[in-house]
CSV table of C-alpha atoms and ligand atoms in Angstrom, one decimal:
chain,number,residue,atom,x,y,z
A,217,MET,CA,6.3,13.9,-3.9
A,218,PHE,CA,5.4,12.1,-0.7
A,219,GLU,CA,7.3,12.9,2.4
A,220,VAL,CA,7.0,11.6,6.0
A,221,ARG,CA,8.9,13.7,8.6
A,222,ASN,CA,9.6,12.5,12.2
A,223,LEU,CA,6.3,10.6,12.4
A,224,SER,CA,5.5,9.0,15.7
A,225,ALA,CA,2.5,7.1,16.8
A,226,ALA,CA,1.3,5.4,20.0
A,227,TYR,CA,-1.3,3.0,21.3
A,228,GLY,CA,-2.1,4.7,24.7
A,229,GLN,CA,1.2,5.0,26.5
A,230,SER,CA,3.0,2.6,24.3
A,231,THR,CA,4.9,4.4,21.4
A,232,VAL,CA,5.0,2.1,18.4
A,233,LEU,CA,6.4,4.4,15.7
A,234,HIS,CA,9.5,6.4,16.5
A,235,ASP,CA,10.5,9.4,14.3
A,236,ILE,CA,9.9,7.8,10.9
A,237,ASN,CA,11.3,9.7,7.9
A,238,MET,CA,10.9,8.8,4.3
A,239,ALA,CA,10.6,10.5,0.9
A,240,VAL,CA,9.1,8.9,-2.1
A,241,LYS,CA,9.4,10.3,-5.6
A,242,PRO,CA,6.6,10.0,-8.2
A,243,GLY,CA,7.3,6.7,-10.1
A,244,GLU,CA,9.1,5.1,-7.2
A,245,ILE,CA,8.1,2.0,-5.3
A,246,VAL,CA,9.4,1.9,-1.7
A,247,ALA,CA,9.0,-1.3,0.3
A,248,VAL,CA,9.0,-1.2,4.1
A,249,VAL,CA,9.9,-4.6,5.4
A,250,GLY,CA,10.1,-6.1,8.9
A,251,ARG,CA,8.9,-9.0,10.9
A,252,ASN,CA,5.4,-9.3,12.5
A,253,GLY,CA,4.7,-6.7,15.1
A,254,MET,CA,7.5,-4.3,14.0
A,255,GLY,CA,5.0,-1.5,13.2
A,256,LYS,CA,4.4,-1.7,9.5
A,257,SER,CA,0.6,-1.8,9.7
A,258,THR,CA,0.7,1.0,12.3
A,259,LEU,CA,2.7,3.1,9.9
A,260,MET,CA,0.2,2.5,7.1
A,261,LYS,CA,-2.8,3.3,9.4
A,262,SER,CA,-1.1,6.5,10.6
A,263,LEU,CA,-0.3,7.6,7.0
A,264,ILE,CA,-3.9,7.1,5.8
A,265,GLY,CA,-5.3,8.5,9.1
A,266,VAL,CA,-7.4,5.6,10.4
A,267,MET,CA,-5.1,5.9,13.4
A,268,PRO,CA,-3.9,9.4,14.7
A,269,SER,CA,-0.2,10.1,14.7
A,270,ARG,CA,1.3,11.6,17.8
A,271,SER,CA,3.7,14.0,16.1
A,272,GLY,CA,5.4,14.6,12.8
A,273,GLN,CA,4.3,15.6,9.3
A,274,ILE,CA,2.9,13.7,6.3
A,275,MET,CA,3.5,15.9,3.3
A,276,VAL,CA,1.7,15.5,-0.1
A,277,ASP,CA,3.1,17.7,-2.7
A,278,GLY,CA,4.3,20.1,0.0
A,279,SER,CA,1.2,20.3,2.1
A,280,ASP,CA,0.9,18.6,5.5
A,281,VAL,CA,-2.1,16.2,5.7
A,282,SER,CA,-1.4,14.8,9.2
A,283,ALA,CA,-4.2,16.8,10.8
A,284,LEU,CA,-6.8,15.7,8.2
A,285,GLN,CA,-9.3,12.8,8.5
A,286,SER,CA,-8.9,9.8,6.2
A,287,HIS,CA,-11.5,10.8,3.6
A,288,GLN,CA,-9.8,14.3,3.4
A,289,ARG,CA,-6.4,12.6,2.9
A,290,VAL,CA,-8.0,10.5,0.1
A,291,ALA,CA,-9.2,13.7,-1.5
A,292,LYS,CA,-5.6,15.0,-1.3
A,293,GLY,CA,-4.3,12.0,-3.2
A,294,LEU,CA,-3.6,9.2,-0.8
A,295,ALA,CA,-5.1,5.7,-1.3
A,296,TYR,CA,-4.8,2.7,0.9
A,297,VAL,CA,-5.0,-1.1,0.3
A,298,PRO,CA,-5.4,-2.5,3.8
A,299,GLN,CA,-4.0,-5.7,5.2
A,300,GLY,CA,-6.5,-8.5,4.6
A,301,ARG,CA,-7.9,-6.6,1.6
A,302,GLN,CA,-11.2,-5.7,3.3
A,303,ILE,CA,-13.3,-5.8,0.2
A,304,PHE,CA,-17.1,-5.7,0.6
A,305,GLY,CA,-18.0,-9.4,0.2
A,306,THR,CA,-21.7,-8.9,-0.5
A,307,MET,CA,-21.3,-6.2,-3.1
A,308,THR,CA,-20.4,-6.9,-6.7
A,309,VAL,CA,-16.9,-6.3,-8.1
A,310,LYS,CA,-18.2,-3.2,-9.9
A,311,GLU,CA,-19.8,-1.8,-6.8
A,312,ASN,CA,-16.7,-2.4,-4.8
A,313,ILE,CA,-14.6,-0.4,-7.3
A,314,GLU,CA,-17.3,2.3,-7.5
A,315,THR,CA,-16.9,3.0,-3.7
A,316,GLY,CA,-13.5,4.3,-4.6
A,317,LEU,CA,-14.9,6.7,-7.2
A,318,VAL,CA,-16.7,8.9,-4.7
A,319,VAL,CA,-13.9,11.6,-4.3
A,320,THR,CA,-13.5,11.9,-8.0
A,321,GLY,CA,-17.1,12.8,-8.8
A,322,LYS,CA,-17.1,10.2,-11.6
A,323,SER,CA,-19.7,7.5,-11.8
A,324,ASP,CA,-18.1,5.1,-14.3
A,325,VAL,CA,-15.1,2.8,-13.6
A,326,PRO,CA,-12.2,4.2,-15.7
A,327,PRO,CA,-11.4,1.8,-18.5
A,328,GLU,CA,-7.7,1.7,-17.5
A,329,ILE,CA,-8.6,0.0,-14.3
A,330,TYR,CA,-10.2,-2.9,-16.2
A,331,SER,CA,-7.2,-2.9,-18.6
A,332,LEU,CA,-4.9,-3.4,-15.6
A,333,PHE,CA,-7.2,-6.1,-14.1
A,334,PRO,CA,-9.1,-7.8,-17.0
A,335,ILE,CA,-10.4,-10.5,-14.7
A,336,LEU,CA,-12.4,-7.8,-12.8
A,337,ARG,CA,-14.2,-6.8,-16.0
A,338,GLU,CA,-15.0,-10.4,-16.6
A,339,PHE,CA,-16.3,-10.8,-13.0
A,340,GLU,CA,-17.9,-7.4,-12.8
A,341,LYS,CA,-21.2,-8.7,-11.6
A,342,ARG,CA,-19.9,-11.4,-9.2
A,343,ARG,CA,-20.0,-10.8,-5.5
A,344,GLY,CA,-16.6,-9.7,-4.1
A,345,GLY,CA,-16.8,-12.5,-1.5
A,346,ASN,CA,-16.9,-15.1,-4.2
A,347,LEU,CA,-13.5,-14.2,-5.7
A,348,SER,CA,-10.2,-16.0,-4.9
A,349,GLY,CA,-7.7,-14.3,-2.6
A,350,GLY,CA,-5.6,-13.1,-5.5
A,351,GLN,CA,-8.6,-11.7,-7.3
A,352,GLN,CA,-9.8,-10.0,-4.1
A,353,GLN,CA,-6.3,-8.4,-3.8
A,354,GLN,CA,-6.6,-7.1,-7.4
A,355,LEU,CA,-10.1,-5.8,-6.5
A,356,ALA,CA,-8.7,-4.0,-3.4
A,357,ILE,CA,-6.0,-2.4,-5.5
A,358,ALA,CA,-8.5,-1.4,-8.2
A,359,ARG,CA,-10.8,0.2,-5.6
A,360,ALA,CA,-7.8,2.2,-4.3
A,361,LEU,CA,-6.9,3.3,-7.9
A,362,ALA,CA,-10.5,4.4,-8.5
A,363,SER,CA,-9.9,7.5,-6.3
A,364,ASP,CA,-7.2,8.5,-8.8
A,365,PRO,CA,-4.4,8.8,-6.2
A,366,LYS,CA,-1.0,10.2,-6.3
A,367,ILE,CA,0.2,8.0,-3.5
A,368,LEU,CA,-0.7,4.4,-3.1
A,369,LEU,CA,-0.2,2.6,0.2
A,370,LEU,CA,-0.4,-1.2,0.4
A,371,ASP,CA,-0.2,-3.2,3.6
A,372,GLU,CA,1.1,-6.8,3.0
A,373,PRO,CA,-0.6,-7.4,-0.4
A,374,THR,CA,0.9,-10.9,-0.6
A,375,GLU,CA,-0.6,-12.1,2.6
A,376,GLY,CA,-2.4,-15.4,1.9
A,377,ILE,CA,-1.7,-15.3,-1.8
A,378,GLN,CA,-0.1,-18.2,-3.7
A,379,PRO,CA,3.4,-17.7,-5.1
A,380,SER,CA,2.5,-17.6,-8.8
A,381,ILE,CA,0.0,-14.8,-8.1
A,382,ILE,CA,2.5,-12.9,-5.9
A,383,LYS,CA,4.6,-12.4,-9.0
A,384,ASP,CA,1.6,-11.0,-10.8
A,385,ILE,CA,1.0,-8.5,-8.0
A,386,ALA,CA,4.6,-7.3,-8.3
A,387,LYS,CA,4.2,-6.9,-12.1
A,388,VAL,CA,0.9,-5.0,-11.8
A,389,LEU,CA,2.4,-2.6,-9.2
A,390,LYS,CA,5.2,-1.8,-11.6
A,391,GLU,CA,2.7,-1.3,-14.4
A,392,ILE,CA,0.6,1.0,-12.2
A,393,ARG,CA,3.7,2.9,-11.3
A,394,ASP,CA,4.7,3.4,-14.9
A,395,LEU,CA,1.2,4.2,-16.1
A,396,LYS,CA,0.3,6.7,-13.4
A,397,ASN,CA,3.7,7.9,-12.2
A,398,LEU,CA,2.6,7.1,-8.6
A,399,CYS,CA,4.5,7.2,-5.4
A,400,ILE,CA,4.0,3.6,-4.0
A,401,VAL,CA,4.7,2.5,-0.4
A,402,VAL,CA,4.2,-1.2,0.3
A,403,CYS,CA,4.7,-3.0,3.6
A,404,GLU,CA,5.8,-6.6,3.2
A,405,GLN,CA,7.5,-9.6,4.7
A,406,VAL,CA,8.0,-11.6,1.5
A,407,LEU,CA,11.5,-10.8,0.3
A,408,SER,CA,11.1,-12.2,-3.2
A,409,PHE,CA,8.2,-9.9,-3.8
A,410,VAL,CA,10.1,-6.9,-2.5
A,411,LEU,CA,13.1,-7.7,-4.6
A,412,ASP,CA,10.8,-8.0,-7.6
A,413,ALA,CA,8.8,-4.9,-7.1
A,414,ALA,CA,10.7,-2.3,-5.1
A,415,ASP,CA,13.1,0.5,-6.2
A,416,ARG,CA,14.1,1.1,-2.5
A,417,ILE,CA,13.8,-1.1,0.6
A,418,LEU,CA,13.5,0.2,4.1
A,419,VAL,CA,13.8,-2.1,7.1
A,420,MET,CA,11.6,-1.5,10.1
A,421,GLU,CA,12.5,-2.8,13.6
A,422,ASN,CA,10.6,-2.0,16.7
A,423,GLY,CA,8.9,1.0,15.1
A,424,SER,CA,12.1,2.6,13.6
A,425,ILE,CA,13.7,2.5,10.2
A,426,VAL,CA,17.0,0.8,10.8
A,427,HIS,CA,18.3,0.1,7.3
A,428,SER,CA,17.8,1.4,3.8
A,429,ASP,CA,19.0,0.1,0.4
A,430,THR,CA,18.3,0.9,-3.2
A,431,ARG,CA,17.3,-2.1,-5.3
A,432,ASP,CA,20.3,-2.0,-7.5
A,433,ARG,CA,22.7,-2.0,-4.5
A,434,VAL,CA,20.6,-4.2,-2.2
A,435,ASP,CA,22.4,-6.4,0.4
A,436,GLU,CA,19.9,-9.3,0.2
A,437,ALA,CA,21.6,-11.3,3.0
A,438,ALA,CA,21.4,-8.3,5.3
A,439,ILE,CA,17.7,-7.8,4.6
A,440,ALA,CA,17.0,-11.5,5.0
A,441,ARG,CA,18.7,-11.4,8.4
A,442,PHE,CA,16.3,-8.7,9.5
A,443,LEU,CA,13.4,-10.8,8.4
A,444,ALA,CA,14.6,-14.0,10.0
A,445,VAL,CA,12.7,-15.0,13.1
B,868,ATP,N1,-4.7,-1.8,18.6
B,868,ATP,C1,-3.6,-2.0,19.3
B,868,ATP,N2,-3.4,-1.7,20.6
B,868,ATP,C2,-2.2,-1.8,21.2
B,868,ATP,N3,-1.1,-2.2,20.6
B,868,ATP,C3,-1.2,-2.5,19.3
B,868,ATP,C4,-2.4,-2.4,18.6
B,868,ATP,N4,-2.2,-2.8,17.3
B,868,ATP,C5,-0.9,-3.1,17.2
B,868,ATP,N5,-0.3,-3.0,18.4
B,868,ATP,C6,1.1,-3.2,18.7
B,868,ATP,O1,1.9,-2.4,18.0
B,868,ATP,C7,3.1,-3.0,17.5
B,868,ATP,C8,3.2,-2.9,16.0
B,868,ATP,O2,2.1,-3.6,15.4
B,868,ATP,P1,1.8,-3.6,13.8
B,868,ATP,O3,0.5,-4.3,13.6
B,868,ATP,O4,1.9,-2.2,13.3
B,868,ATP,O5,3.0,-4.5,13.3
B,868,ATP,P2,3.3,-5.1,11.8
B,868,ATP,O6,4.7,-4.9,11.6
B,868,ATP,O7,2.3,-4.5,10.9
B,868,ATP,O8,2.9,-6.6,12.1
B,868,ATP,P3,2.0,-7.6,11.2
B,868,ATP,O9,2.9,-8.0,10.1
B,868,ATP,O10,1.8,-8.7,12.2
B,868,ATP,O11,0.8,-6.9,10.8
B,868,ATP,C9,3.0,-4.4,18.0
B,868,ATP,O12,3.8,-4.5,19.2
B,868,ATP,C10,1.6,-4.6,18.3
B,868,ATP,O13,1.4,-5.5,19.4
């Protein structure tokens, strides 16, 4: 179980996240949607610990990780796929995935990762920088999975990806959820992707969660209005 309680974060004097609360069950995909600048990336960065939170708790299976550094949070089961993917362009595909293995003590890429992303096995020896955007996104997800997480955080995985591949990313997230029973939190702006992938949708405006819907009872028009510029 992943729980965020009254999380706030600020850049200097400017508070960007206000009392965020969410609970994500194993096997659940929760999407946080909102327009540019509403605080989605700040939320992700605070959860993984690349940015400190100001107050609140981040609970992984009942223990608060909010005072821990990022690598310690990864050891506790959090994994992060950053916006823009941030893969290592000069390293091979295999080496990129191996960077995620460090906390597990394993040295070989688990076969299930290559089963989820067969293209990465095929391109194992290629440099990450030579992959297409969609393939790099798969690589970033594979690298995150290599740490054998309980909670997977993804920041705008569809950014810069062509529509047909966006569908594939939604499909693979659901496969990962089913295979590993993970808690998945994904920040997004692409409504079709969210409707495809998420079990629950939270809307963020100006650093607060202002609306929440389960997928089966979603009010698409209401969510679209929040996303309209
Ligand atoms: N390093 C920073 N210093 C100061 N303010 C920042 C910094 N990064 C982001 N902000 C501000 O915090 C707010 C939230 O930004 P954030 O990047 O979290 O939004 P977002 O919803 O992820 O948007 P996007 O989709 O563009 O990434 C914005 O007002 C932004 O200008």
